[in-house]
Short mmCIF file of C-alpha atoms in Angstrom, two decimals:
data_model
loop_
_atom_site.label_atom_id
_atom_site.label_comp_id
_atom_site.label_asym_id
_atom_site.label_seq_id
_atom_site.Cartn_x
_atom_site.Cartn_y
_atom_site.Cartn_z
CA UNK A 30 0.10 -0.06 -0.01
CA UNK A 31 1.38 3.33 -0.96
CA UNK A 32 1.81 6.23 1.69
CA UNK A 33 -0.84 8.83 1.62
CA UNK A 34 0.20 12.47 0.46
CA UNK A 35 0.56 14.91 3.36
CA UNK A 36 -2.90 16.45 2.55
CA UNK A 37 -4.38 13.68 4.46
CA UNK A 38 -2.18 14.40 7.54
CA UNK A 39 -3.12 18.10 7.28
CA UNK A 40 -6.84 16.91 7.13
CA UNK A 41 -6.43 15.19 10.13
CA UNK A 42 -4.79 17.77 12.22
CA UNK A 43 -7.19 20.24 10.94
CA UNK A 44 -10.02 18.01 11.69
CA UNK A 45 -9.11 17.74 15.34
CA UNK A 46 -8.29 21.30 15.79
CA UNK A 47 -11.63 22.43 14.28
CA UNK A 48 -13.43 19.98 16.38
CA UNK A 49 -12.05 21.65 19.56
CA UNK A 50 -12.85 25.14 17.84
CA UNK A 51 -16.23 24.19 16.97
CA UNK A 52 -17.27 22.93 20.44
CA UNK A 53 -15.75 26.32 21.85
CA UNK A 54 -18.15 28.41 19.47
CA UNK A 55 -20.91 26.51 21.06
CA UNK A 56 -22.53 24.92 17.94
CA UNK A 57 -22.91 28.12 16.27
CA UNK A 58 -24.11 27.23 13.04
CA UNK A 59 -22.55 29.94 10.95
CA UNK A 60 -19.21 29.33 12.61
CA UNK A 61 -19.45 25.82 11.46
CA UNK A 62 -20.26 26.69 7.84
CA UNK A 63 -17.21 29.05 7.86
CA UNK A 64 -15.08 26.19 8.59
CA UNK A 65 -16.25 24.36 5.56
CA UNK A 66 -15.54 27.45 3.53
CA UNK A 67 -11.97 27.47 5.04
CA UNK A 68 -11.38 24.19 3.64
CA UNK A 69 -12.63 24.97 0.25
CA UNK A 70 -10.61 28.18 0.07
CA UNK A 71 -7.43 26.18 0.75
CA UNK A 72 -8.10 23.29 -1.32
CA UNK A 73 -7.91 25.64 -4.52
CA UNK A 74 -4.27 26.11 -3.82
CA UNK A 75 -3.65 22.31 -4.29
CA UNK A 76 -4.53 22.41 -7.97
CA UNK A 77 -1.01 23.88 -8.43
CA UNK A 78 1.19 23.57 -5.34
CA UNK A 79 2.56 20.52 -3.97
CA UNK A 80 1.93 19.81 -0.39
CA UNK A 81 5.03 17.61 -0.07
CA UNK A 82 8.58 18.11 -0.06
CA UNK A 83 9.50 18.68 -3.57
CA UNK A 84 12.83 18.96 -5.51
CA UNK A 85 11.70 21.60 -7.78
CA UNK A 86 12.16 25.40 -6.22
CA UNK A 87 8.98 26.64 -7.90
CA UNK A 88 5.90 26.72 -7.42
CA UNK A 89 6.80 26.88 -3.82
CA UNK A 90 6.04 23.43 -1.80
CA UNK A 91 3.36 24.26 0.87
CA UNK A 92 5.47 22.29 3.08
CA UNK A 93 7.90 25.08 3.36
CA UNK A 94 5.95 27.89 5.20
CA UNK A 95 4.12 27.97 8.67
CA UNK A 96 0.91 29.75 8.73
CA UNK A 97 2.20 33.07 9.58
CA UNK A 98 4.71 33.01 6.76
CA UNK A 99 2.15 31.89 4.49
CA UNK A 100 -0.27 34.51 5.38
CA UNK A 101 2.29 37.47 5.15
CA UNK A 102 3.38 36.17 1.70
CA UNK A 103 -0.15 36.31 0.54
CA UNK A 104 -0.64 39.79 1.73
CA UNK A 105 2.56 40.87 0.13
CA UNK A 106 1.39 39.33 -3.17
CA UNK A 107 -1.78 40.94 -3.03
CA UNK A 108 -0.52 44.32 -2.13
CA UNK A 109 2.12 44.21 -4.85
CA UNK A 110 4.98 44.26 -2.37
CA UNK A 111 6.33 40.94 -3.71
CA UNK A 112 5.94 40.20 -7.61
CA UNK A 113 5.26 36.73 -9.12
CA UNK A 114 3.58 35.70 -12.21
CA UNK A 115 0.28 34.05 -11.03
CA UNK A 116 0.35 34.84 -7.51
CA UNK A 117 -0.39 38.49 -7.47
CA UNK A 118 -3.34 37.80 -9.60
CA UNK A 119 -4.77 35.20 -7.30
CA UNK A 120 -3.98 37.03 -4.08
CA UNK A 121 -5.91 40.05 -5.42
CA UNK A 122 -9.17 38.10 -5.12
CA UNK A 123 -8.49 36.95 -1.44
CA UNK A 124 -9.84 38.84 1.70
CA UNK A 125 -8.17 39.02 4.83
CA UNK A 126 -10.36 36.34 5.89
CA UNK A 127 -9.45 34.03 3.19
CA UNK A 128 -5.90 34.62 3.84
CA UNK A 129 -6.04 33.51 7.51
CA UNK A 130 -8.26 30.56 6.45
CA UNK A 131 -5.78 29.27 3.76
CA UNK A 132 -2.63 29.84 5.93
CA UNK A 133 -4.37 28.24 8.88
CA UNK A 134 -5.24 25.05 6.96
CA UNK A 135 -2.25 24.74 4.79
CA UNK A 136 0.55 26.31 7.05
CA UNK A 137 3.34 24.07 8.46
CA UNK A 138 2.20 22.52 11.97
CA UNK A 139 5.00 23.55 14.49
CA UNK B 23 3.10 8.79 7.64
CA UNK B 24 -0.54 7.49 7.72
CA UNK B 25 -1.81 4.85 5.73
CA UNK B 26 -5.44 4.77 4.37
CA UNK B 27 -7.04 2.63 7.07
CA UNK B 28 -5.70 4.72 9.89
CA UNK B 29 -6.64 7.90 8.08
CA UNK B 30 -10.28 6.69 7.71
CA UNK B 31 -10.51 5.43 11.04
CA UNK B 32 -9.19 8.53 12.60
CA UNK B 33 -11.70 10.53 10.53
CA UNK B 34 -14.42 7.97 11.79
CA UNK B 35 -13.40 8.49 15.29
CA UNK B 36 -13.79 12.21 14.77
CA UNK B 37 -17.03 11.50 13.57
CA UNK B 38 -17.07 14.12 10.94
CA UNK B 39 -16.05 15.63 7.67
CA UNK B 40 -13.79 18.30 7.17
CA UNK B 41 -14.53 21.40 9.25
CA UNK B 42 -18.14 20.81 10.07
CA UNK B 43 -18.81 19.66 13.72
CA UNK B 44 -19.97 16.10 13.62
CA UNK B 45 -19.11 15.44 17.20
CA UNK B 46 -20.71 18.55 18.14
CA UNK B 47 -23.82 18.10 16.25
CA UNK B 48 -24.43 14.28 16.74
CA UNK B 49 -24.63 12.57 13.40
CA UNK B 50 -23.15 15.52 11.73
CA UNK B 51 -21.32 15.19 8.26
CA UNK B 52 -20.51 11.34 9.21
CA UNK B 53 -24.09 10.58 7.94
CA UNK B 54 -23.87 7.84 5.22
CA UNK B 55 -25.21 8.13 1.89
CA UNK B 56 -24.76 6.82 -1.72
CA UNK B 57 -23.26 9.31 -4.10
CA UNK B 58 -22.83 8.31 -7.84
CA UNK B 59 -20.58 10.24 -9.92
CA UNK B 60 -20.88 9.73 -13.90
CA UNK B 61 -17.77 10.84 -15.76
CA UNK B 62 -14.22 10.09 -14.74
CA UNK B 63 -12.44 13.32 -16.17
CA UNK B 64 -10.98 16.11 -14.17
CA UNK B 65 -14.45 17.00 -12.87
CA UNK B 66 -15.81 13.56 -12.00
CA UNK B 67 -12.64 12.17 -10.46
CA UNK B 68 -11.83 15.40 -8.24
CA UNK B 69 -15.56 15.09 -7.05
CA UNK B 70 -15.35 11.42 -6.11
CA UNK B 71 -12.12 11.79 -4.28
CA UNK B 72 -13.04 14.84 -2.25
CA UNK B 73 -16.54 13.40 -1.55
CA UNK B 74 -14.90 10.61 0.21
CA UNK B 75 -12.23 12.62 1.77
CA UNK B 76 -14.70 15.07 3.26
CA UNK B 77 -16.95 12.21 4.52
CA UNK B 78 -15.63 8.75 4.46
CA UNK B 79 -19.12 7.44 5.59
CA UNK B 80 -20.32 7.67 2.16
CA UNK B 81 -20.44 5.05 -0.55
CA UNK B 82 -18.91 6.68 -3.78
CA UNK B 83 -19.45 4.85 -7.27
CA UNK B 84 -17.44 6.56 -10.15
CA UNK B 85 -19.04 5.38 -13.52
CA UNK B 86 -16.85 5.92 -16.36
CA UNK B 87 -16.14 3.72 -19.72
CA UNK B 88 -12.56 4.12 -19.97
CA UNK B 89 -10.11 2.43 -17.68
CA UNK B 90 -7.55 4.84 -18.57
CA UNK B 91 -8.24 8.86 -18.64
CA UNK B 92 -6.17 10.74 -21.09
CA UNK B 93 -5.57 14.41 -20.18
CA UNK B 94 -6.67 17.10 -22.57
CA UNK B 95 -4.36 19.65 -20.92
CA UNK B 96 -0.89 18.46 -22.57
CA UNK B 97 -2.53 16.95 -25.59
CA UNK B 98 -1.62 19.89 -27.76
CA UNK B 99 2.14 19.01 -27.10
CA UNK B 100 1.21 15.44 -28.46
CA UNK B 101 -0.49 16.94 -31.43
CA UNK B 102 3.00 18.92 -32.18
CA UNK B 103 5.03 15.64 -31.72
CA UNK B 104 6.37 17.19 -28.44
CA UNK B 105 5.11 15.10 -25.76
CA UNK B 106 4.67 11.26 -25.23
CA UNK B 107 0.79 10.55 -25.08
CA UNK B 108 1.80 8.21 -22.11
CA UNK B 109 2.40 11.28 -19.78
CA UNK B 110 -1.28 12.02 -20.13
CA UNK B 111 -2.78 9.04 -18.99
CA UNK B 112 -4.08 8.19 -15.48
CA UNK B 113 -5.79 5.34 -14.11
CA UNK B 114 -8.31 5.13 -11.21
CA UNK B 115 -6.31 2.68 -9.33
CA UNK B 116 -5.32 5.01 -6.61
CA UNK B 117 -8.95 6.34 -5.99
CA UNK B 118 -10.00 2.66 -5.81
CA UNK B 119 -7.32 1.42 -3.58
CA UNK B 120 -6.68 4.35 -1.33
CA UNK B 121 -10.31 5.54 -0.96
CA UNK B 122 -12.47 2.59 -1.55
CA UNK B 123 -14.19 4.49 -4.40
CA UNK B 124 -16.09 1.99 -6.65
CA UNK B 125 -15.27 2.26 -9.85
CA UNK B 126 -17.70 0.94 -12.36
CA UNK B 127 -16.14 0.78 -16.03
CA UNK B 128 -19.58 1.15 -18.10
CA UNK B 129 -21.48 3.35 -20.24
CA UNK B 130 -24.64 5.03 -18.89
CA UNK B 131 -27.61 4.30 -21.00
CA UNK B 132 -29.97 6.86 -19.32
CA UNK B 133 -30.92 8.27 -15.88
CA UNK B 134 -33.96 7.54 -14.14
CA UNK B 135 -34.31 10.61 -12.08
CA UNK B 136 -37.61 9.82 -10.47
CA UNK B 137 -36.40 6.65 -8.87
CA UNK B 138 -32.83 8.16 -8.69
CA UNK B 139 -31.18 5.49 -10.53
CA UNK B 140 -28.45 5.29 -13.14
CA UNK B 141 -29.13 2.70 -15.79
CA UNK B 142 -26.11 1.27 -17.50
CA UNK B 143 -25.70 0.02 -20.88
CA UNK B 144 -25.96 -3.88 -19.82
CA UNK B 145 -29.12 -2.93 -17.96
CA UNK B 146 -27.72 -2.86 -14.42
CA UNK B 147 -29.01 -0.11 -12.21
CA UNK B 148 -27.16 1.95 -9.64
CA UNK B 149 -29.00 3.89 -6.97
CA UNK B 150 -28.20 7.27 -5.57
CA UNK B 151 -29.17 9.65 -3.05
CA UNK B 152 -27.19 12.56 -5.03
CA UNK B 153 -25.86 12.38 -8.44
CA UNK B 154 -22.86 14.06 -9.61
CA UNK B 155 -22.83 14.46 -13.50
CA UNK B 156 -19.44 15.58 -15.05
CA UNK B 157 -20.21 14.18 -18.65
CA UNK B 158 -17.94 16.78 -20.62
CA UNK B 159 -18.74 18.05 -23.84
CA UNK B 160 -20.00 16.72 -27.11
CA UNK B 161 -20.29 18.48 -30.43
CA UNK B 162 -23.13 19.77 -32.53
CA UNK B 163 -22.63 17.70 -35.47
CA UNK B 164 -25.38 19.45 -37.22
CA UNK B 165 -23.84 22.89 -36.92
CA UNK B 166 -21.44 22.86 -40.02
CA UNK B 167 -22.58 21.55 -43.26
CA UNK B 168 -20.34 18.78 -44.53
CA UNK B 169 -18.70 18.22 -41.10
CA UNK B 170 -20.03 15.08 -39.10
CA UNK B 171 -18.68 12.17 -36.83
CA UNK B 172 -17.74 10.17 -39.88
CA UNK B 173 -15.77 12.98 -41.35
CA UNK B 174 -13.96 13.46 -37.87
CA UNK B 175 -12.31 10.01 -38.61
CA UNK B 176 -10.21 11.38 -41.22
CA UNK B 177 -10.55 15.45 -40.47
CA UNK B 178 -9.85 15.12 -36.62
CA UNK B 179 -11.35 17.68 -34.17
CA UNK B 180 -8.70 16.33 -31.64
CA UNK B 181 -10.85 17.93 -28.72
CA UNK B 182 -11.10 14.93 -26.92
CA UNK B 183 -7.66 13.50 -25.98
CA UNK B 184 -7.05 10.07 -27.48
CA UNK B 185 -7.12 8.48 -30.99
CA UNK B 186 -8.10 12.16 -32.41
CA UNK B 187 -4.98 13.44 -30.85
CA UNK B 188 -2.74 10.73 -32.59
CA UNK B 189 -4.53 11.24 -35.87
CA UNK B 190 -4.02 14.94 -35.99
CA UNK B 191 -0.34 14.41 -34.98
CA UNK B 192 0.14 11.84 -37.78
CA UNK B 193 -1.03 14.03 -40.43
CA UNK B 194 1.19 17.00 -39.30
CA UNK B 195 4.08 14.74 -39.45
CA UNK B 196 3.13 13.62 -43.04
CA UNK B 197 2.32 16.97 -44.33
CA UNK B 198 4.79 18.45 -47.07
CA UNK B 199 6.95 21.40 -46.27
CA UNK B 200 5.10 24.53 -47.69
CA UNK B 201 1.69 23.02 -46.83
CA UNK B 202 -1.17 24.86 -45.01
CA UNK B 203 -2.64 23.80 -41.56
CA UNK B 204 -6.18 25.11 -41.37
CA UNK B 205 -7.71 25.23 -38.00
CA UNK B 206 -11.31 26.23 -37.52
CA UNK B 207 -12.03 27.74 -34.06
CA UNK B 208 -15.42 27.52 -32.54
CA UNK B 209 -17.87 30.11 -31.28
CA UNK B 210 -18.05 30.44 -27.39
CA UNK B 211 -18.81 28.77 -25.27
CA UNK B 212 -16.58 25.88 -25.67
CA UNK B 213 -13.99 23.59 -23.83
CA UNK B 214 -10.69 25.40 -23.24
CA UNK B 215 -11.06 28.69 -24.55
CA UNK B 216 -7.13 29.33 -25.39
CA UNK B 217 -6.85 25.67 -26.59
CA UNK B 218 -6.98 26.34 -30.40
CA UNK B 219 -4.32 28.84 -30.11
CA UNK B 220 -1.93 27.10 -28.09
CA UNK B 221 -2.38 24.23 -30.69
CA UNK B 222 -1.58 26.77 -33.39
CA UNK B 223 1.60 27.84 -31.49
CA UNK B 224 2.94 24.36 -30.74
CA UNK B 225 2.22 23.27 -34.43
CA UNK B 226 4.03 26.42 -35.31
CA UNK B 227 7.06 25.53 -33.35
CA UNK B 228 7.25 22.02 -34.98
CA UNK B 229 6.86 23.51 -38.46
CA UNK B 230 9.38 26.14 -38.25
CA UNK B 231 12.00 23.42 -37.05
CA UNK B 232 10.98 20.71 -39.69
CA UNK B 233 8.72 22.45 -42.47
CA UNK B 234 9.57 26.10 -42.41
CA UNK B 235 7.68 27.25 -45.54
CA UNK B 236 4.66 26.09 -44.22
CA UNK B 237 1.71 28.20 -42.82
CA UNK B 238 -1.10 27.88 -40.12
CA UNK B 239 -4.34 29.65 -40.75
CA UNK B 240 -7.12 29.89 -37.87
CA UNK B 241 -10.55 30.67 -39.22
CA UNK B 242 -12.37 31.94 -36.26
CA UNK B 243 -16.03 31.90 -35.44
CA UNK B 244 -15.41 34.69 -32.98
CA UNK B 245 -13.93 38.09 -33.37
CA UNK B 246 -11.50 37.90 -30.36
CA UNK B 247 -10.04 35.24 -28.16
CA UNK B 248 -8.69 34.37 -24.91
CA UNK B 249 -5.00 35.74 -24.03
CA UNK B 250 -5.15 37.37 -27.50
CA UNK B 251 -2.53 39.94 -27.10
CA UNK B 252 0.06 37.56 -25.25
CA UNK B 253 -0.60 34.83 -28.06
CA UNK B 254 -0.26 37.31 -30.92
CA UNK B 255 3.01 38.92 -29.39
CA UNK B 256 4.43 35.39 -29.10
CA UNK B 257 3.51 34.48 -32.59
CA UNK B 258 5.26 37.59 -33.96
CA UNK B 259 8.36 37.01 -31.93
CA UNK B 260 8.66 33.30 -32.35
CA UNK B 261 7.32 32.49 -35.70
CA UNK B 262 7.17 35.66 -37.75
CA UNK B 263 4.13 35.42 -40.08
CA UNK B 264 3.79 31.68 -40.00
CA UNK B 265 0.67 31.98 -37.95
CA UNK B 266 -2.24 33.86 -39.25
CA UNK B 267 -5.58 34.44 -37.33
CA UNK B 268 -8.75 35.35 -39.27
CA UNK B 269 -11.56 37.06 -37.25
CA UNK B 270 -15.21 36.08 -38.24
CA UNK B 271 -15.55 39.76 -38.92
CA UNK B 272 -13.37 39.37 -41.92
CA UNK B 273 -14.25 36.00 -43.46
CA UNK B 274 -17.94 35.81 -42.08
CA UNK B 275 -19.65 32.57 -41.40
CA UNK B 276 -18.09 29.08 -42.03
CA UNK B 277 -20.46 28.05 -44.65
CA UNK B 278 -19.47 24.48 -45.49
CA UNK B 279 -16.69 21.85 -45.38
CA UNK B 280 -15.61 19.10 -47.93
CA UNK B 281 -13.87 16.84 -45.63
CA UNK B 282 -12.78 14.55 -48.52
CA UNK B 283 -11.18 17.55 -50.31
CA UNK B 284 -10.07 19.24 -47.07
CA UNK B 285 -11.71 22.55 -48.29
CA UNK B 286 -13.40 25.14 -46.09
CA UNK B 287 -15.96 27.54 -47.57
CA UNK B 288 -16.59 30.82 -45.62
CA UNK B 289 -18.95 33.35 -46.81
CA UNK B 290 -16.31 35.11 -48.99
CA UNK B 291 -13.64 32.56 -49.67
CA UNK B 292 -12.43 28.95 -50.10
CA UNK B 293 -9.47 27.64 -48.42
CA UNK B 294 -7.88 24.33 -49.31
CA UNK B 295 -5.73 22.88 -46.53
CA UNK B 296 -3.04 19.99 -46.41
CA UNK B 297 -4.17 19.40 -42.71
CA UNK B 298 -7.54 20.34 -41.56
CA UNK B 299 -8.60 20.55 -37.97
CA UNK B 300 -12.17 21.42 -37.40
CA UNK B 301 -13.09 22.02 -33.77
CA UNK B 302 -16.72 22.07 -33.97
CA UNK B 303 -19.27 23.95 -31.99
CA UNK B 304 -20.10 22.34 -28.53
CA UNK B 305 -22.76 21.40 -25.97
CA UNK B 306 -22.94 19.39 -22.77
CA UNK B 307 -22.45 15.89 -22.88
CA UNK B 308 -25.40 13.96 -24.55
CA UNK B 309 -26.30 12.30 -21.44
CA UNK B 310 -27.09 15.67 -19.67
CA UNK B 311 -29.30 16.55 -22.78
CA UNK B 312 -31.00 13.26 -22.89
CA UNK B 313 -31.76 13.47 -19.07
CA UNK B 314 -33.73 16.77 -19.43
CA UNK B 315 -30.71 18.76 -17.61
CA UNK B 316 -29.75 21.33 -20.36
CA UNK B 317 -31.69 24.57 -21.38
CA UNK B 318 -32.05 26.11 -24.89
CA UNK B 319 -28.28 27.01 -24.78
CA UNK B 320 -27.39 23.23 -24.91
CA UNK B 321 -25.59 23.53 -21.49
CA UNK B 322 -26.73 22.67 -17.85
CA UNK B 323 -28.04 25.50 -15.65
CA UNK B 324 -26.94 25.06 -12.07
CA UNK B 325 -27.07 26.91 -8.84
CA UNK B 326 -23.56 28.20 -8.63
CA UNK B 327 -23.63 27.81 -4.52
CA UNK B 328 -23.73 24.19 -4.77
CA UNK B 329 -23.67 23.21 -8.44
CA UNK B 330 -27.22 21.36 -8.05
CA UNK B 331 -29.15 21.43 -11.29
CA UNK B 332 -32.00 23.92 -11.51
CA UNK B 333 -34.03 21.21 -12.71
CA UNK B 334 -33.25 18.47 -9.97
CA UNK B 335 -32.00 19.11 -6.39
CA UNK B 336 -30.48 15.59 -6.28
CA UNK B 337 -28.48 16.08 -9.36
CA UNK B 338 -25.24 18.14 -9.50
CA UNK B 339 -23.36 19.02 -12.74
CA UNK B 340 -19.89 20.15 -12.92
CA UNK B 341 -17.04 20.93 -15.38
CA UNK B 342 -17.41 21.91 -19.10
CA UNK B 343 -21.09 20.66 -19.12
CA UNK B 344 -22.52 23.18 -16.72
CA UNK B 345 -22.97 27.01 -17.00
CA UNK B 346 -20.92 28.71 -14.37
CA UNK B 347 -20.47 32.04 -16.02
CA UNK B 348 -17.87 33.78 -15.70
CA UNK B 349 -15.85 30.81 -15.11
CA UNK B 350 -14.25 29.32 -18.52
CA UNK B 351 -14.72 25.78 -19.24
CA UNK B 352 -11.38 24.35 -18.26
CA UNK B 353 -9.78 21.45 -16.33
CA UNK B 354 -8.97 23.81 -13.54
CA UNK B 355 -12.65 25.03 -13.34
CA UNK B 356 -13.97 21.66 -13.41
CA UNK B 357 -11.53 20.71 -10.56
CA UNK B 358 -12.25 23.74 -8.69
CA UNK B 359 -16.15 23.29 -9.03
CA UNK B 360 -15.97 19.67 -8.05
CA UNK B 361 -14.69 20.65 -4.77
CA UNK B 362 -17.38 23.15 -4.04
CA UNK B 363 -19.87 20.51 -5.21
CA UNK B 364 -18.46 17.81 -3.02
CA UNK B 365 -18.67 20.13 0.06
CA UNK B 366 -22.32 21.11 -0.89
CA UNK B 367 -23.30 17.56 -1.03
CA UNK B 368 -21.60 16.58 2.18
CA UNK B 369 -23.47 19.30 3.69
CA UNK B 370 -27.04 18.77 2.13
CA UNK B 371 -26.81 14.92 3.14
CA UNK B 372 -26.31 16.23 6.75
CA UNK B 373 -29.19 18.52 6.41
CA UNK B 374 -26.97 21.71 6.23
CA UNK B 375 -26.69 24.57 3.78
CA UNK B 376 -23.88 24.77 1.28
CA UNK B 377 -20.92 26.87 2.23
CA UNK B 378 -19.91 29.83 0.65
CA UNK B 379 -17.76 28.94 -2.37
CA UNK B 380 -14.22 30.18 -3.60
CA UNK B 381 -13.49 29.38 -6.97
CA UNK B 382 -10.38 29.52 -8.80
CA UNK B 383 -9.52 29.01 -12.83
CA UNK B 384 -5.88 29.05 -13.77
CA UNK B 385 -4.99 28.25 -17.36
CA UNK B 386 -1.42 27.92 -18.89
CA UNK B 387 -0.83 27.69 -22.66
CA UNK B 388 2.60 26.77 -24.05
CA UNK B 389 3.49 28.85 -27.16
CA UNK B 390 6.73 26.96 -27.32
CA UNK B 391 8.04 23.97 -25.36
CA UNK B 392 9.78 26.28 -23.00
CA UNK B 393 7.54 29.38 -23.13
CA UNK B 394 4.04 29.61 -21.57
CA UNK B 395 1.41 32.27 -21.02
CA UNK B 396 -1.46 32.11 -18.43
CA UNK B 397 -4.76 33.63 -17.54
CA UNK B 398 -6.15 33.49 -13.93
CA UNK B 399 -9.42 34.23 -12.34
CA UNK B 400 -10.78 34.00 -8.72
CA UNK B 401 -14.47 33.68 -8.33
CA UNK B 402 -16.74 34.19 -5.26
CA UNK B 403 -20.57 33.88 -4.90
CA UNK B 404 -22.86 36.79 -4.56
CA UNK B 405 -25.97 35.98 -2.46
CA UNK B 406 -27.65 39.01 -3.86
CA UNK B 407 -28.15 37.93 -7.32
CA UNK B 408 -27.36 34.21 -6.68
CA UNK B 409 -24.40 34.26 -9.33
CA UNK B 410 -20.61 33.75 -9.49
CA UNK B 411 -18.76 36.96 -9.30
CA UNK B 412 -15.14 37.84 -10.47
CA UNK B 413 -13.19 38.77 -7.47
CA UNK B 414 -9.82 39.07 -9.51
CA UNK B 415 -8.55 38.37 -12.78
CA UNK B 416 -5.18 38.67 -14.73
CA UNK B 417 -3.25 37.24 -17.49
CA UNK B 418 0.52 37.25 -18.74
CA UNK B 419 1.37 40.85 -19.58
CA UNK B 420 3.31 42.04 -22.55
CA UNK B 421 6.93 41.12 -21.99
CA UNK B 422 6.03 38.85 -19.17
CA UNK B 423 8.38 36.00 -18.06
CA UNK B 424 7.23 33.16 -20.42
CA UNK B 425 10.08 30.89 -19.57
CA UNK B 426 9.39 31.16 -15.92
CA UNK B 427 5.70 30.39 -16.69
CA UNK B 428 6.71 27.43 -18.62
CA UNK B 429 8.43 26.00 -15.58
CA UNK B 430 5.25 26.53 -13.59
CA UNK B 431 3.15 25.14 -16.20
CA UNK B 432 5.14 21.73 -16.39
CA UNK B 433 4.88 21.65 -12.42
CA UNK B 434 1.04 22.26 -12.66
CA UNK B 435 0.56 19.22 -14.99
CA UNK B 436 1.99 17.06 -12.38
CA UNK B 437 0.52 18.33 -9.27
CA UNK B 438 -2.82 18.96 -10.81
CA UNK B 439 -3.17 15.22 -11.84
CA UNK B 440 -1.91 14.26 -8.44
CA UNK B 441 -4.73 16.48 -6.78
CA UNK B 442 -7.45 14.60 -9.01
CA UNK B 443 -6.12 11.02 -9.65
CA UNK B 444 -3.90 10.72 -6.50
CA UNK B 445 -0.56 10.35 -8.36
#
């Protein structure tokens, strides 16, 4: 049996964390719906970016960044402080909430 | 590293799908259910995968007549003799093995939407609670006089990867130097808006090297096209005047095709080609049409919040077949829509509303084997008018870094297949 890609491990730790978070927000329906939005926003990134250690330098493997680094990179792309090819265009369509959600889901666990 | 069984068990222990609080709300998203996915292309395979990963309690059946999927992205390289068709192929083994997705290799005869059943060609029936249709495109064979399915066996469309791709590649290799390659580009909407122009670019690369006196003419049913400035700049810089694009404003309607004579008649002229590639006008896959899921446009209207058909809340249509304006019909769009659709189905089976979608399209086109251009869109959902809206969009600017984008495009071809087929 082959080993699963890291997405699955991310999912697991995410699920555990969200579960705690969900209980904390006292079953607030809207809050739970937002959690699924979070997952959806983050899944869009996996169409291009590997989430495993990759030998190729670009596009960057998402394994490289923790949540804080990832959020700050996305903001820099959005605000034009960092220039890329595609990332400026994509980041331009993200809200602060999207950025936090994506980084929280895909950022490297400490 | 976590192996499949452990992964599924852990999710089951959590008693939930991604992000929604199963433990907190009793049964939650771990509720079971039978979801059938018809069509194993980028849309359908993505939906099958993410449905199972979002809720391992679901029984997922993927119905697709082919054992091996051949990717359309990358097939223009094969047309120009640049890539190996083998790299386009993916099997469903990983989905079967790692996620317990039931892959049924069969053709669908029809849907019985009232009884929620999919009827296969051999008469077998598969029952569903929710159905995902990702049937791709079919051609409007009646649209061009003289060009039908029989004619496509020697004048290829090559708009579905497979034998058609190989046929067009052979014809281009066999063409004499000084010959004319004529591509007819269809009216919108159609699968892969920049595809005809990427194809012309890569054929030009081949011809410049091997048959430099040849020409490529694109007769377009449109007056402008996707990534036009970047394509036209690349053509000038790389291929001089080898590629000529003719707008429908200039030549008018495509009146008739003489497939045997490889001749195209427009309102004003007649063109005789050495290699003729007709990309016909398109519509949703015929199963959608036969099942009453299309409107007068020939495509499937859906609620873009969930991709549920406006005609049947238990049936979801994703990918090229659905109307998801302003998203273009692309593999990336299909993949993005499949994830939104999977989340909406998981929520719906648990009696919850769908989450707000965030969708992305990103398309690379090679203009040479080591140079690519791209177009990108990020889409959200407007609750006010119930439509998708553009959040941001952009494309490769003049003098963009085409070599760097080519590297990204190659990486994308690999990671994208992995996101869909698991390897």
